[in-house]
Short mmCIF file of C-alpha atoms in Angstrom, two decimals:
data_model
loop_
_atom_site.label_atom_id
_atom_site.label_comp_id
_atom_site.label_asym_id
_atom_site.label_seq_id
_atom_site.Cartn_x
_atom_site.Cartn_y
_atom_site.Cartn_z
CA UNK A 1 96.41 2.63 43.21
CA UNK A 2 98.34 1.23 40.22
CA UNK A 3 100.28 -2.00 39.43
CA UNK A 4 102.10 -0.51 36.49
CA UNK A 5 105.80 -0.54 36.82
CA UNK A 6 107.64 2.63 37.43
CA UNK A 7 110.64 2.88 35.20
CA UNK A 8 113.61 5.57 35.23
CA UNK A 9 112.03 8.56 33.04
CA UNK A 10 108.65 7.17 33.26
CA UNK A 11 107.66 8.41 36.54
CA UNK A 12 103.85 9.13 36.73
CA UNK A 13 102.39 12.79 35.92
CA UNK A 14 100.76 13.79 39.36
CA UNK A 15 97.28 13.11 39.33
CA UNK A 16 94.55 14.16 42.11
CA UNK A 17 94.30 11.18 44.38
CA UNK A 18 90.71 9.45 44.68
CA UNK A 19 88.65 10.48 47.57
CA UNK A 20 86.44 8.61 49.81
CA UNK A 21 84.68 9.51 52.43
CA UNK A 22 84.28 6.91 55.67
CA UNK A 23 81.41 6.74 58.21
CA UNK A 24 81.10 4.35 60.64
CA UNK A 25 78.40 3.96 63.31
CA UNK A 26 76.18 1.73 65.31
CA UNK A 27 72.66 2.20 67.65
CA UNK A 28 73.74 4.09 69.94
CA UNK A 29 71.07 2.60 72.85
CA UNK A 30 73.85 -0.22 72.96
CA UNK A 31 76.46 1.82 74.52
CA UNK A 32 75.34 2.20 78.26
CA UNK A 33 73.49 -1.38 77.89
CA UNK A 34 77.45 -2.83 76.76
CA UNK A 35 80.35 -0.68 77.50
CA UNK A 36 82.99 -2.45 76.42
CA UNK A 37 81.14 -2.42 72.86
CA UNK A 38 81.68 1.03 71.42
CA UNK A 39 85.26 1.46 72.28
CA UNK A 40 85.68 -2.22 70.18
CA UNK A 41 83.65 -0.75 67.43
CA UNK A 42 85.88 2.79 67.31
CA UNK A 43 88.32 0.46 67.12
CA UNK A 44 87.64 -1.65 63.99
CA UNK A 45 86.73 1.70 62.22
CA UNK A 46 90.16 2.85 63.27
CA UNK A 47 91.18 -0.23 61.29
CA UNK A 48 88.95 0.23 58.11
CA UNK A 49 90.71 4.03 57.73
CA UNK A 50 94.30 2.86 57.84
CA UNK A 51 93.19 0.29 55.20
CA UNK A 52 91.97 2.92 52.94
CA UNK A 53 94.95 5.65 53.67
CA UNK A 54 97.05 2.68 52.39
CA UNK A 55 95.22 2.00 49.34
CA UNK A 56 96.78 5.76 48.40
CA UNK A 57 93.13 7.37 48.73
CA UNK A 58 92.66 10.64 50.71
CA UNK A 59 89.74 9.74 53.30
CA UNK A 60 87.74 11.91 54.28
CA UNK A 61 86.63 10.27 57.79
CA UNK A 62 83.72 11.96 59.59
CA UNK A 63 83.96 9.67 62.33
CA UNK A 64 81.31 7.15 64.26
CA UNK A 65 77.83 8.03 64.64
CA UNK A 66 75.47 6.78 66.90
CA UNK A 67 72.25 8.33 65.46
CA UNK A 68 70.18 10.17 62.83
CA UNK A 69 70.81 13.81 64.31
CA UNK A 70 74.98 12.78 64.24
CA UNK A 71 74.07 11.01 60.86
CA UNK A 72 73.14 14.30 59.60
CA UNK A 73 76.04 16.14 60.72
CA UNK A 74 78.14 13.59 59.26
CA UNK A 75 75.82 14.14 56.03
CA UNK A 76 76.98 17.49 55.39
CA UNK A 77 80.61 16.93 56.02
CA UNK A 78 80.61 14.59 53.13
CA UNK A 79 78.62 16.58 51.01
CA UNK A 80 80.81 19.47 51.24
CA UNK A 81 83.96 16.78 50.94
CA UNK A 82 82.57 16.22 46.98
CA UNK A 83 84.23 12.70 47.50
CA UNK A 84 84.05 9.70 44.69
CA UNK A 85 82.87 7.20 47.12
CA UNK A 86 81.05 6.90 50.46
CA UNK A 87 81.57 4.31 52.45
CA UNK A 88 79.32 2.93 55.10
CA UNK A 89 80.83 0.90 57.68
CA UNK A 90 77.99 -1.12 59.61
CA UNK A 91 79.80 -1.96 62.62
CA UNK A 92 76.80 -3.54 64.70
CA UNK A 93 72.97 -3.11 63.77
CA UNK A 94 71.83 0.74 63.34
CA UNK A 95 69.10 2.41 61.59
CA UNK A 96 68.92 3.01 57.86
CA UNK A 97 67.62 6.68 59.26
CA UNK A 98 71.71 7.20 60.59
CA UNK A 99 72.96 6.37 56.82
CA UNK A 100 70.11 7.56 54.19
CA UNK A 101 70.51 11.43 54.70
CA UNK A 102 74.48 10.54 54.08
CA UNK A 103 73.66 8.65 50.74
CA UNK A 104 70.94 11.27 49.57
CA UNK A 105 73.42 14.74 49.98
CA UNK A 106 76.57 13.51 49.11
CA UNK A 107 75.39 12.59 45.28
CA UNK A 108 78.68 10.42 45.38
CA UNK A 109 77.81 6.32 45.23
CA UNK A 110 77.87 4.61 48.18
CA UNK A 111 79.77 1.09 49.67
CA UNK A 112 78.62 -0.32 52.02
CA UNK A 113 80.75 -2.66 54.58
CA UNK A 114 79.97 -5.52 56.99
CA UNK A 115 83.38 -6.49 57.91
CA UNK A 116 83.11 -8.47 61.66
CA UNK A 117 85.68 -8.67 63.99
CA UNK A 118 87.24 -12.31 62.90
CA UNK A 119 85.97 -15.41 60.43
CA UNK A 120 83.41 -16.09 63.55
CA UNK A 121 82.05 -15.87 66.99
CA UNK A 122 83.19 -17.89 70.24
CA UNK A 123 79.74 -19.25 70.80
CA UNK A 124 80.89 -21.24 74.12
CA UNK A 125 81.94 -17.92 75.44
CA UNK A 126 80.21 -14.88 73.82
CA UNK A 127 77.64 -12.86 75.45
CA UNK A 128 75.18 -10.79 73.90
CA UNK A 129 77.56 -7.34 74.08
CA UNK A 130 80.25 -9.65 71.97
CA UNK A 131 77.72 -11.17 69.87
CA UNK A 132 76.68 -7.47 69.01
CA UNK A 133 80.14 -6.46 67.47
CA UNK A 134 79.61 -9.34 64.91
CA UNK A 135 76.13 -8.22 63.80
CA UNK A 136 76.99 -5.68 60.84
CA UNK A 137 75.32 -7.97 58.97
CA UNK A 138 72.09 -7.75 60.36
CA UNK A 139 71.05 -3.96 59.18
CA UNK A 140 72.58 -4.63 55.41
CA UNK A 141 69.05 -5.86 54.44
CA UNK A 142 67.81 -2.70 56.56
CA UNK A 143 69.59 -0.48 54.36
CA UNK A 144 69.24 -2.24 50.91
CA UNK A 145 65.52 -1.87 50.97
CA UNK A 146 65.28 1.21 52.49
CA UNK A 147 68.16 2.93 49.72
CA UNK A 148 65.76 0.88 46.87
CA UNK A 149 62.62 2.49 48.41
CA UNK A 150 64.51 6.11 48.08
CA UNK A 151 66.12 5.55 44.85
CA UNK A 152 69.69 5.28 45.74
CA UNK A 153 71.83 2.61 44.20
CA UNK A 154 74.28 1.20 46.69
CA UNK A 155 76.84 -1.86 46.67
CA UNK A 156 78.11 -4.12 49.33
CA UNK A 157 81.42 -5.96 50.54
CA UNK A 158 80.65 -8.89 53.25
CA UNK A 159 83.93 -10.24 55.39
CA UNK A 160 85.55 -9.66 58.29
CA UNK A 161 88.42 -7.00 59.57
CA UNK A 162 91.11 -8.41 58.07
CA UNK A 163 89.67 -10.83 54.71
CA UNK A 164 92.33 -10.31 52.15
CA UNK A 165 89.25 -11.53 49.64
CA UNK A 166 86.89 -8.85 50.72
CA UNK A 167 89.85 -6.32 50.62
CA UNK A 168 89.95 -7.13 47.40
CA UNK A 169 86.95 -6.37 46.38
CA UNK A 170 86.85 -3.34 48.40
CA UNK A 171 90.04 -2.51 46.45
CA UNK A 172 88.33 -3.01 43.42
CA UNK A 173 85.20 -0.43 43.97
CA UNK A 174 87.77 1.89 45.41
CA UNK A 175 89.77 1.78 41.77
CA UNK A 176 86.42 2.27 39.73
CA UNK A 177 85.58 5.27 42.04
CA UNK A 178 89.50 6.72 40.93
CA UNK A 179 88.30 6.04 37.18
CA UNK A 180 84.96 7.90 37.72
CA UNK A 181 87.07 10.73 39.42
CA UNK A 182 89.25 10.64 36.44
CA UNK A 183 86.12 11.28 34.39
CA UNK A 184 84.48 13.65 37.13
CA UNK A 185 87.55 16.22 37.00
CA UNK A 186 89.09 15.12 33.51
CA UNK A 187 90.17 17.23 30.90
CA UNK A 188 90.54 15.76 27.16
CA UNK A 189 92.38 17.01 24.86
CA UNK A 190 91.55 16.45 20.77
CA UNK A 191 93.92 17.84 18.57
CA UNK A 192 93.68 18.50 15.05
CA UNK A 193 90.67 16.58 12.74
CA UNK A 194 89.07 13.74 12.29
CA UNK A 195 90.99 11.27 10.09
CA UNK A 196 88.75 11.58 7.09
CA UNK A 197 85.62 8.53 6.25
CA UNK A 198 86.34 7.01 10.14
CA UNK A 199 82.54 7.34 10.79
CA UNK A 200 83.05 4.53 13.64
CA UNK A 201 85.30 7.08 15.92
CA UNK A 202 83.81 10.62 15.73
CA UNK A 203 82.23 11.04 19.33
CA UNK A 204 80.26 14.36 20.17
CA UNK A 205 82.50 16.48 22.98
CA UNK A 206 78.97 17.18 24.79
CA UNK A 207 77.98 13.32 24.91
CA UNK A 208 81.54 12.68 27.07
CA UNK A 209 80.71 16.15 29.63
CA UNK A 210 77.02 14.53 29.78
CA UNK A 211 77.78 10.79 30.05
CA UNK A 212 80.95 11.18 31.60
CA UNK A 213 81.69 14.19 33.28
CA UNK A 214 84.54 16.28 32.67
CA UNK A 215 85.59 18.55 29.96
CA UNK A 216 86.77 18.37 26.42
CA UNK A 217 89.00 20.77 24.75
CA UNK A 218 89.61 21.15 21.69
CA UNK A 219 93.06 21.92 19.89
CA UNK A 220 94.48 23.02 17.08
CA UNK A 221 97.84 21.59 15.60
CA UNK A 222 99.12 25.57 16.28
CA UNK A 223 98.91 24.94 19.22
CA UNK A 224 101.50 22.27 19.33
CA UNK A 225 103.49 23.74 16.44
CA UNK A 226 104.36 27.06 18.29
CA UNK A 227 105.42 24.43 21.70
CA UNK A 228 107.70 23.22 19.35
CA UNK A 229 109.34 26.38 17.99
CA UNK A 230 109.96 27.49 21.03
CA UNK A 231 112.12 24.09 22.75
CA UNK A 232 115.73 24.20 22.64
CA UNK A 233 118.26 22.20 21.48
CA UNK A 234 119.18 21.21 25.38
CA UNK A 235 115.82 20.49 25.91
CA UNK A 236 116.24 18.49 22.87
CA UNK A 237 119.38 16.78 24.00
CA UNK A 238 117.82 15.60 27.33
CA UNK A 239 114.60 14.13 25.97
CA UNK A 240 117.25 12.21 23.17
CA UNK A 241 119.06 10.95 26.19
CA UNK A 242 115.71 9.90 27.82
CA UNK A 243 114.48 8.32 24.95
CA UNK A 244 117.83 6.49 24.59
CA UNK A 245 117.58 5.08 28.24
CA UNK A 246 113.80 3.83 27.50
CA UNK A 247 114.10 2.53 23.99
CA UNK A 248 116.54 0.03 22.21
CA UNK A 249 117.28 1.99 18.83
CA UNK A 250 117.17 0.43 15.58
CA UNK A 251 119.84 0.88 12.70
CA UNK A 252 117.05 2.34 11.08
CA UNK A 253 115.97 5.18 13.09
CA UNK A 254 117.48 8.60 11.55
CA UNK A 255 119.43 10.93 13.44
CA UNK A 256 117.25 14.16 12.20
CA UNK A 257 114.02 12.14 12.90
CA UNK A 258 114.70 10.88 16.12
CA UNK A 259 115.75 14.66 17.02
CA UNK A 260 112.50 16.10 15.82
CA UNK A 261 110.20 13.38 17.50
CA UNK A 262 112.11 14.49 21.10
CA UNK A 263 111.21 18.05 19.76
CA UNK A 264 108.09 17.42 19.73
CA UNK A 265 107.84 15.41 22.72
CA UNK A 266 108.81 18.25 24.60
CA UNK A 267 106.56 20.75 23.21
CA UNK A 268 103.66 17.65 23.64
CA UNK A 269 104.40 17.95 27.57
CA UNK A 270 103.99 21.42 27.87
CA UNK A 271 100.62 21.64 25.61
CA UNK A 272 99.21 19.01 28.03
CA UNK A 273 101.19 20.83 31.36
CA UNK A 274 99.18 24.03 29.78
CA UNK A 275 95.94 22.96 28.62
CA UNK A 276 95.90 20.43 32.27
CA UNK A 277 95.17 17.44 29.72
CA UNK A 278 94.07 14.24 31.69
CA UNK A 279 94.33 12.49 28.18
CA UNK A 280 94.89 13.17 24.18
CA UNK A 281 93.47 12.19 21.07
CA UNK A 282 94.91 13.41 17.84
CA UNK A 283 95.18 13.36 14.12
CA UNK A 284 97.09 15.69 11.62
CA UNK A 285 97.07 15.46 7.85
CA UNK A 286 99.01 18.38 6.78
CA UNK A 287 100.52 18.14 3.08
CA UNK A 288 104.05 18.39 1.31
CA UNK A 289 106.57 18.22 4.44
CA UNK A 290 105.14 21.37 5.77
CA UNK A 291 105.29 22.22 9.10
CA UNK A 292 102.20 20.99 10.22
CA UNK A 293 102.75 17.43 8.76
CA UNK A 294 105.69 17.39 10.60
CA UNK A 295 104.79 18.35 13.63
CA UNK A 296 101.92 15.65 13.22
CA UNK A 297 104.77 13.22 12.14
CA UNK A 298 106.04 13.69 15.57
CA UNK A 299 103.96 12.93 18.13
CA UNK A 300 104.56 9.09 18.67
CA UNK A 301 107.51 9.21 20.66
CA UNK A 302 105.73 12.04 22.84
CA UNK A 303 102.52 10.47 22.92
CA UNK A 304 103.90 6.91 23.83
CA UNK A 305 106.26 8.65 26.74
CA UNK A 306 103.16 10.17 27.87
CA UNK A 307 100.84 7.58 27.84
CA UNK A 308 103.54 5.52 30.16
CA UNK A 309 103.38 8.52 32.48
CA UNK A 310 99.84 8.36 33.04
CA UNK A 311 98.30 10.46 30.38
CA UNK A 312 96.88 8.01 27.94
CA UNK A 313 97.71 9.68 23.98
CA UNK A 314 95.29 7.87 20.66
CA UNK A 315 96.08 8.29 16.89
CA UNK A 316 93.33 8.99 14.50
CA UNK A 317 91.48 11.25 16.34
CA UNK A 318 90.11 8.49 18.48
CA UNK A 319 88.78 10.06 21.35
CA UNK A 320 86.65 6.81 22.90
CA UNK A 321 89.47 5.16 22.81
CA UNK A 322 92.06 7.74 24.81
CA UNK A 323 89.07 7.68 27.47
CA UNK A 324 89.36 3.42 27.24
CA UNK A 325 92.72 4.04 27.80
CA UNK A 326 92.17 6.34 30.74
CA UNK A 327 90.21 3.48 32.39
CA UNK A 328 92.95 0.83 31.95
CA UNK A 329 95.37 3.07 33.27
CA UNK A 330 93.45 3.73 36.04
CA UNK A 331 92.41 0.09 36.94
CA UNK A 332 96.67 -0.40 36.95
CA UNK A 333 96.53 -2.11 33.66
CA UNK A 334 97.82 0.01 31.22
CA UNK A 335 95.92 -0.07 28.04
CA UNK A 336 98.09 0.57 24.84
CA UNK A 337 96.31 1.97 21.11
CA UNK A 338 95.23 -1.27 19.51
CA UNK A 339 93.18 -2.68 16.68
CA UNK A 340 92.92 -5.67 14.28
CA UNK A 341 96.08 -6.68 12.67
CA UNK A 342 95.43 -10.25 11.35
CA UNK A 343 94.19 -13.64 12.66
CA UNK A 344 96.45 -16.59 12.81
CA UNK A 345 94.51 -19.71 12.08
CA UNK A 346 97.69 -22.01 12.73
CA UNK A 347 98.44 -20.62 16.18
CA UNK A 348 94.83 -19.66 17.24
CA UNK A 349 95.54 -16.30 17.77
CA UNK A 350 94.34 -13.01 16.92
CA UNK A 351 97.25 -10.70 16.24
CA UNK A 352 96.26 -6.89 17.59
CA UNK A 353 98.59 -3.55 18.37
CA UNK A 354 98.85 -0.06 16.25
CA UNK A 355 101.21 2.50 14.85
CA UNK A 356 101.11 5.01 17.19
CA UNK A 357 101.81 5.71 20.74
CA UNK A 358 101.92 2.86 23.02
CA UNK A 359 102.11 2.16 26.98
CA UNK A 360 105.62 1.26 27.36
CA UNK A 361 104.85 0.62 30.96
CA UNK A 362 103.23 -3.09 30.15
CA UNK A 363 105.91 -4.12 27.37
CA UNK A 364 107.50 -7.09 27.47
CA UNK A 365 110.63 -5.66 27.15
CA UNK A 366 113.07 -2.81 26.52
CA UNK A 367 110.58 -1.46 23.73
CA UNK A 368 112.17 -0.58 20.20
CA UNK A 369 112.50 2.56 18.50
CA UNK A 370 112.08 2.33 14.37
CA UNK A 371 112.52 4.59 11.35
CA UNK A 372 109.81 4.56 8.88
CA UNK A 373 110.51 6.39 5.30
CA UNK A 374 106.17 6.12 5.18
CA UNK A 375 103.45 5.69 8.26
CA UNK A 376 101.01 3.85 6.25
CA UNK A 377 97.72 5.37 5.75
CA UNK A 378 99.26 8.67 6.99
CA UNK A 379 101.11 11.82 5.76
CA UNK A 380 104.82 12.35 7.27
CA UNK A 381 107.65 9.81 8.22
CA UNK A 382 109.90 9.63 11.35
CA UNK A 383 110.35 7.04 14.31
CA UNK A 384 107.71 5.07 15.44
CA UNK A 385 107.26 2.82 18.21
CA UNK A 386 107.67 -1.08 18.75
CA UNK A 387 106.93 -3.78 21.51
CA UNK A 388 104.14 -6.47 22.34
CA UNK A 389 102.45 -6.36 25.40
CA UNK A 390 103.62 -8.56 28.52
CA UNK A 391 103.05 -12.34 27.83
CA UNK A 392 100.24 -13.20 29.92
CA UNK A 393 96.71 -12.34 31.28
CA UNK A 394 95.52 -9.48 28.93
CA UNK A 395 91.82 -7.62 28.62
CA UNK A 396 90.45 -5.47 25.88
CA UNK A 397 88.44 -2.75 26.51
CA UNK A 398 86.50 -0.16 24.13
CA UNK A 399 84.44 2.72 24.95
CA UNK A 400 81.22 1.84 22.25
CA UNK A 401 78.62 4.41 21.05
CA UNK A 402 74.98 2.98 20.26
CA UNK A 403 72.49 4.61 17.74
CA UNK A 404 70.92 6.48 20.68
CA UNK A 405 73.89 7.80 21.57
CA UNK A 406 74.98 6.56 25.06
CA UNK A 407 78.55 4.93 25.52
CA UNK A 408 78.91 1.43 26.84
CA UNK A 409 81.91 -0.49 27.93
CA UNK A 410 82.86 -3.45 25.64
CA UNK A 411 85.78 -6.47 27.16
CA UNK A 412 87.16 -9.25 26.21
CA UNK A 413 89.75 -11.29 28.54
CA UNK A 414 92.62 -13.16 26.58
CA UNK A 415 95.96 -14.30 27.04
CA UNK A 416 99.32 -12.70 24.72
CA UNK A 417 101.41 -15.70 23.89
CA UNK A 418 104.72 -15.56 22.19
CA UNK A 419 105.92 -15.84 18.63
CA UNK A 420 106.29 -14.30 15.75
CA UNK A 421 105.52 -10.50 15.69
CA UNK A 422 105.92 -7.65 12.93
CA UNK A 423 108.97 -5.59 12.69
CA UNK A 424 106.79 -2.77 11.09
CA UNK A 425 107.28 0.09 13.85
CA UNK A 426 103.81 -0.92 15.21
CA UNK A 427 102.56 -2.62 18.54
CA UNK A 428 101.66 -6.05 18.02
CA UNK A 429 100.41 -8.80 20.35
CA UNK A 430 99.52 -12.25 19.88
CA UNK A 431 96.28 -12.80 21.94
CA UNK A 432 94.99 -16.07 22.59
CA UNK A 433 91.10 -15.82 23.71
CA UNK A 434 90.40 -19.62 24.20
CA UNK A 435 88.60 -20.01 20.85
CA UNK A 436 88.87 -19.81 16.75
CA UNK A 437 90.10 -16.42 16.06
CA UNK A 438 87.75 -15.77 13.60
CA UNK A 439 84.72 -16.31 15.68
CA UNK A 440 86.14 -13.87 18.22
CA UNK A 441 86.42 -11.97 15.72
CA UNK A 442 83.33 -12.19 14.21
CA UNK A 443 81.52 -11.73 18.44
CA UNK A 444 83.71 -8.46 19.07
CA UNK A 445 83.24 -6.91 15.72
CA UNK A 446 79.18 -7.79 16.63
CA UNK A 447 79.23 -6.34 20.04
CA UNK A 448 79.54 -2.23 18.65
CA UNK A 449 83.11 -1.79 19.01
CA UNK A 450 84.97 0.38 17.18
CA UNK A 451 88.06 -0.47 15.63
CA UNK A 452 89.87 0.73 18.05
CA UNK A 453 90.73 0.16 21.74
CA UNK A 454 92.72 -0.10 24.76
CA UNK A 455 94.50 -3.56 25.66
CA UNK A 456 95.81 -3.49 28.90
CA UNK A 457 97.19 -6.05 31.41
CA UNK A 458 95.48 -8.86 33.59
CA UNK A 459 91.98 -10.12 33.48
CA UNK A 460 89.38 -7.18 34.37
CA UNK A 461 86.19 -7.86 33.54
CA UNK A 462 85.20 -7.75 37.17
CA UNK A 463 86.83 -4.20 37.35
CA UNK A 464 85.09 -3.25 34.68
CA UNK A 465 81.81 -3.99 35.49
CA UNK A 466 82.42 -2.28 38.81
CA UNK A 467 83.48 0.93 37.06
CA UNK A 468 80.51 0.29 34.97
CA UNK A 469 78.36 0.17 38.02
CA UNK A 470 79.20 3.38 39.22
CA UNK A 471 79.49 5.49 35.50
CA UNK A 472 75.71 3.87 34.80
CA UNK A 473 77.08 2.24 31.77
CA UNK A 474 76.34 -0.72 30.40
CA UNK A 475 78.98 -3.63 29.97
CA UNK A 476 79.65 -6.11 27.17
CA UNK A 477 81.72 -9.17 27.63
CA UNK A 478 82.96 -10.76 24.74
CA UNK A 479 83.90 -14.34 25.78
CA UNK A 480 84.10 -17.94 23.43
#
């Protein structure tokens, strides 16, 4: 489910696996009519299951039903299941009564699929019994009024068995249904306090459990700080010698620093290992070199080595923007702590990235490990992390907040281009998005952002508006 590379010491963090349950069925007053038909149809939903085993889902296959009374059984299977997508195969014509029951208990949103046998029919030498095994097509209408007149939503992929096109956009529902699981069953941490006067990136807990799903939990910095008095100095050592096979290491980074931030990185696995954190948001003032500010001082190596693994970590107490995050690292894109850096009116770019932790997964290469004597804007020093994003196809995404209060999914598609970058200790990316940079700036600043978000890899606006599909969010694309 991800197209993230999988380096040495950046191995994912486990995650539960996205769940789908399959049913597949046809009228069953075909079978003693046809013989041959059913055991064709079995087949091809035989078919459709390995497909989805090998998109690394569990399925949840209740088998082929035949009509309403087996549609029922198959109803509560499902609903017990509590999967993240249904999926309707409509092998031949059947009966919206065989698939409504399914879509009304399981409370999970439903695909459906008209996938025929191959591109198209033998018409010299089909029969009405071969003509039948092409007709899945026939009962999507059926089904799309009758879900409208009941009030369920539903969405549909049209192909055949083996379209690599359809596949891909069944792939890309079945990615949108692992983001919504991610927010289903999430847990968020937020550490600390809100970096003070950022009125743009305070989000109410309670609107992300209602909107979103999942829980928030909130942290204290004590609860890092007594993680980190309690690694050792091996555990130390082997996180240095981790950190030494990711990074590069410039002549600036201090020996002391660079042994506190794997410190800290340790203690920063087992606080999300014992709180079950899905994701992180934190911020830290602390004052005078105390302990606190320290520990606070920290975090970016941690937070960057987690956010690789899978466990997306934001600065600045930016909890919309972790969850962004979450949603590019779900869609296998990454998504790395970004905001506004400056525009470049002689290249036509707009030059983004952070201080902070970043995905190291979607650098362009070995990223770079600097010492900074200040982290501007913040309390503390230490080593800090950077790398631009692969040169390519890139997409940012923000989680917005309107003045009613519901979240909606902002994008913009662009492309990073090489040249010139910062040697600051922060991410920066050159992003070209096909128009004057200050215009795009002026339409993305317009569209509710805040300023920060999650740029991740390849173009995913269509992603995105299928994972905005099935969270009931609204999507903005920002395009020239």
């Amino acid at each position: 489910m991800t197209e993230l590379d999988v380096r040495p010491g950046l191995e994912r963090i486990t995650t539960r696996k996205t769940r789908i349950g399959l049913v597949a069925g046809g009228l069953g007053a075909y079978w003693p009519q046809f013989p041959d038909l059913l055991p064709q149809l079995q087949a091809s939903a035989r078919r459709v299951s390995e497909r989805f085993s090998a998109l690394d889902c569990e399925v949840v296959d209740v088998g082929f039903i035949s009509d309403a009374q087996e549609g029922a059984v198959a109803a509560e299977k499902l609903r017990v299941a509590d999967c993240d997508l249904i999926v309707g195969f409509l092998t031949t014509y059947m009966t919206a009564s065989m698939l409504v029951p399914i879509a009304q208990r399981s409370g999970a949103p439903v695909l459906l699929l008209n996938l025929q046998p191959t591109e198209a029919m033998d018409h010299v030498t089909f029969d009405t019994g071969a003509w039948l095994a092409y007709c899945g097509a026939c009962p999507l209408p059926e089904m799309a009024n009758a879900f409208e007149r009941c009030g369920v939503d539903f969405r549909s992929v049209s192909g055949y068995l083996e379209d690599e096109r359809a596949w891909g956009r069944i792939d890309r529902w079945i990615r949108a249904a692992g983001v919504r699981a991610a927010f289903r069953h999430g847990r968020h941490g937020l550490l600390g306090h809100l970096y003070p006067g950022m009125m743009d990136v305070i989000t109410d807990p309670t609107l992300v459990s209602s909107q979103l799903g999942g829980h928030v939990e909130i942290l204290e910095i004590d609860d890092l700080r007594v993680r980190v008095e309690k690694v050792t100095s091996a555990e130390t050592d082997e996180r240095m010698k981790l950190a030494q096979d990711i990074f590069a290491l410039d002549d600036s980074v201090n020996g002391d620093d660079f042994r506190w931030g794997a410190t800290v990185s340790v203690a920063l696995d087992r606080l999300v290992a014992d709180f079950s954190l899905d994701s992180l948001a934190y911020y830290h003032r602390g004052l005078d070199g105390e302990t606190h500010e320290r520990v606070a001082a920290g975090m970016i190596l941690g937070a960057s080595l987690l956010t690789a693994r899978g466990i997306p970590a934001a600065g600045e107490y930016e909890l919309r923007t972790s969850l962004a995050m979450l949603v590019m690292d779900r869609l296998g894109a990454g998504g790395s702590f970004t905001e506004l850096q400056a525009l470049n009116f002689n290249d036509n770019v707009v030059e983004m990235g952070h201080d902070g932790p970043a995905h190291l997964a979607i650098s362009s290469s070995k990223p770079l490990l600097r010492g900074l004597g200040v982290y501007h804007g913040k309390r503390g020093w230490g080593v800090s992390v950077e790398f631009d994003v692969k040169h390519g196809p890139v997409t940012a995404c923000g989680l917005g907040q309107r003045r009613d209060g519901s979240f909606n999914l902002i994008a913009s598609e662009g492309t990073v281009v090489p040249g010139p970058l910062l040697q600051i200790g922060n991410t920066t990316s050159r992003v070209d998005f096909g128009c004057d940079p200050g215009e795009w700036t002026d339409a993305w600043s317009a569209s509710g952002v805040a300023h920060h978000w999650a740029l991740g890899t390849g173009h995913r606006a269509k992603d995105l508006a299928a994972v905005a599909d099935l969270l009931d969010l609204d999507l903005t694309v920002v395009s020239p």
